[in-house]
Amino acid sequence: MASTSVPSTRLARRLRDVAPTVFAEMSALAVRTGSLNLGQGFPDAEGPSPVLDVAVAALRGGRNQYAPGPGVPELREAIAEHQARHYGIELDPAAEVVVTAGATEAVAAAVLAFVNPGDEMVVLEPYYDSYVACIEMAGGVRRPVTLRAPDYRLDVAALEAAVTERTTSILLNTPHNPTGSVLTRAELEEVARVAQRHDLLVVTDEVYEHLLFDGRSHVPMATLPGMWDRTVTISSAGKTFSFTGWKVGWVTGPPDLVASVLSAKQWLTFTNAAPLQPAVAHALRHEAAFYDALAHELQDKRDLLVAGLRELDLDVFEPEATYFVTSDVRAYGYEDSRAFCLTLPERAGVVAIPAQGFYDDHEEGRHKVRWAFCKDTAVLEDAVRRLQAADLRA
Ligand SMILES: Cc1ncc(COP(=O)(O)O)c(C=O)c1O
């Protein structure tokens, strides 16, 4: 159950301006009102059953004490094999791979490892909300570059303009949550050019690397010419294998950057999920068919939800990847997506996420709503029916 308490006045200044995560609030609202939850990005369906068997065997087989800080060797090896198989990236599992408590800890450890107080980090907005909190906790300054509706492409001039003499890094996310856009190779080349010109580190969150649609394929930033030495890549089993609750993620990159991330990570969780790590190793080695099929299923679900939202006359960008579609709710007379989302459970029995909290550019973000389509088809059909039957006008 989400806490309704207000933090103490003793709360450190660096956390005072960071809003509580909206996902917990909206999932609690869904439970309280018995609504369909198209808010938080977790799938209704389980991950592959053989992977569960490996986890159970590990639980029963005595693998319940601390795993090594960088992760169990078989998982680090499986991550290296995965990077080689999909992207031709050859990694030394002993030095170039670290397992983390989900991508969330990987982002936190990377930001704490590389951002000094006062350093500026360029971030694509709308952002995954933990980025803001992590940069604040590190004492850094975020420099947003806005992906703008209707097509959410990278504005290269805005990227150039965001870099100052205090900028030390870029935090990238592709495929991108919440817009569902995928940076093209040309866009990645622009990021690479800016990073190299200004000697910036790139931390790249690629948790949706396998969930692309319409035949698109993922291009890791680390594979661009000249980028390997300055890129820290983050991914996770959560989205790829529909095990979001397991919180098993990883960081890959050159030894000095990975060792730096480990310097921070060892003081966060030190290690996590010992019996789940061999199961994720098994998944990476044997369950590629799962994520290939998942991408196709998600594409069909995207089509269903996008069509339903378009029938409601909501302005929608068709996502190229991920679990999410974003719409503009001004057609219904709302200037404020939070007000729209708070009334939605009562009016339609559906929960969605106000995207305004993911923007510093209030004008661009205030009327955007994010809907998750990683749900059972019957749930999506029901949600569309409910939305179509409801009076959604302000
Ligand atoms: C872009 C992005 N990064 C990171 C995460 C968190 O990943 P994990 O659950 O592995 O911590 C999410 C989850 O929604 C996400 O969308």
JSON list of N, CA and C in Angstrom, two decimals, residues 25 44 65 68 125 137 150 175 207 231 283 345:
[
{"chain": "A", "resi": 25, "resn": "GLU", "atom": "N", "xyz": [1.60, 6.32, -6.57]},
{"chain": "A", "resi": 25, "resn": "GLU", "atom": "CA", "xyz": [0.34, 7.01, -6.31]},
{"chain": "A", "resi": 25, "resn": "GLU", "atom": "C", "xyz": [-0.76, 6.51, -7.25]},
{"chain": "A", "resi": 44, "resn": "ASP", "atom": "N", "xyz": [0.94, -7.78, -17.49]},
{"chain": "A", "resi": 44, "resn": "ASP", "atom": "CA", "xyz": [0.02, -8.69, -16.82]},
{"chain": "A", "resi": 44, "resn": "ASP", "atom": "C", "xyz": [0.53, -10.12, -16.90]},
{"chain": "A", "resi": 65, "resn": "GLN", "atom": "N", "xyz": [22.68, -16.90, -0.17]},
{"chain": "A", "resi": 65, "resn": "GLN", "atom": "CA", "xyz": [23.53, -15.93, 0.55]},
{"chain": "A", "resi": 65, "resn": "GLN", "atom": "C", "xyz": [24.03, -14.88, -0.44]},
{"chain": "A", "resi": 68, "resn": "PRO", "atom": "N", "xyz": [28.41, -12.37, -5.24]},
{"chain": "A", "resi": 68, "resn": "PRO", "atom": "CA", "xyz": [29.54, -11.44, -5.34]},
{"chain": "A", "resi": 68, "resn": "PRO", "atom": "C", "xyz": [29.04, -10.05, -5.75]},
{"chain": "A", "resi": 125, "resn": "GLU", "atom": "N", "xyz": [14.20, 14.97, -22.13]},
{"chain": "A", "resi": 125, "resn": "GLU", "atom": "CA", "xyz": [12.91, 14.99, -21.44]},
{"chain": "A", "resi": 125, "resn": "GLU", "atom": "C", "xyz": [11.79, 14.83, -22.46]},
{"chain": "A", "resi": 137, "resn": "MET", "atom": "N", "xyz": [20.26, 13.97, -6.05]},
{"chain": "A", "resi": 137, "resn": "MET", "atom": "CA", "xyz": [20.96, 13.35, -4.92]},
{"chain": "A", "resi": 137, "resn": "MET", "atom": "C", "xyz": [22.48, 13.47, -5.09]},
{"chain": "A", "resi": 150, "resn": "PRO", "atom": "N", "xyz": [4.73, 16.57, -32.34]},
{"chain": "A", "resi": 150, "resn": "PRO", "atom": "CA", "xyz": [4.03, 15.29, -32.39]},
{"chain": "A", "resi": 150, "resn": "PRO", "atom": "C", "xyz": [4.92, 14.06, -32.61]},
{"chain": "A", "resi": 175, "resn": "PRO", "atom": "N", "xyz": [15.33, 2.70, -26.58]},
{"chain": "A", "resi": 175, "resn": "PRO", "atom": "CA", "xyz": [14.03, 3.29, -26.81]},
{"chain": "A", "resi": 175, "resn": "PRO", "atom": "C", "xyz": [13.56, 4.09, -25.59]},
{"chain": "A", "resi": 207, "resn": "VAL", "atom": "N", "xyz": [16.84, -0.17, -21.49]},
{"chain": "A", "resi": 207, "resn": "VAL", "atom": "CA", "xyz": [16.05, -1.29, -20.94]},
{"chain": "A", "resi": 207, "resn": "VAL", "atom": "C", "xyz": [15.00, -1.83, -21.92]},
{"chain": "A", "resi": 231, "resn": "THR", "atom": "N", "xyz": [31.19, 5.40, -23.02]},
{"chain": "A", "resi": 231, "resn": "THR", "atom": "CA", "xyz": [29.78, 5.02, -22.87]},
{"chain": "A", "resi": 231, "resn": "THR", "atom": "C", "xyz": [29.58, 3.97, -21.78]},
{"chain": "A", "resi": 283, "resn": "ALA", "atom": "N", "xyz": [17.80, -17.17, -18.75]},
{"chain": "A", "resi": 283, "resn": "ALA", "atom": "CA", "xyz": [16.91, -16.44, -19.67]},
{"chain": "A", "resi": 283, "resn": "ALA", "atom": "C", "xyz": [17.72, -15.83, -20.82]},
{"chain": "A", "resi": 345, "resn": "PRO", "atom": "N", "xyz": [-10.42, 7.59, -13.11]},
{"chain": "A", "resi": 345, "resn": "PRO", "atom": "CA", "xyz": [-10.95, 6.38, -12.46]},
{"chain": "A", "resi": 345, "resn": "PRO", "atom": "C", "xyz": [-12.45, 6.48, -12.19]}
]
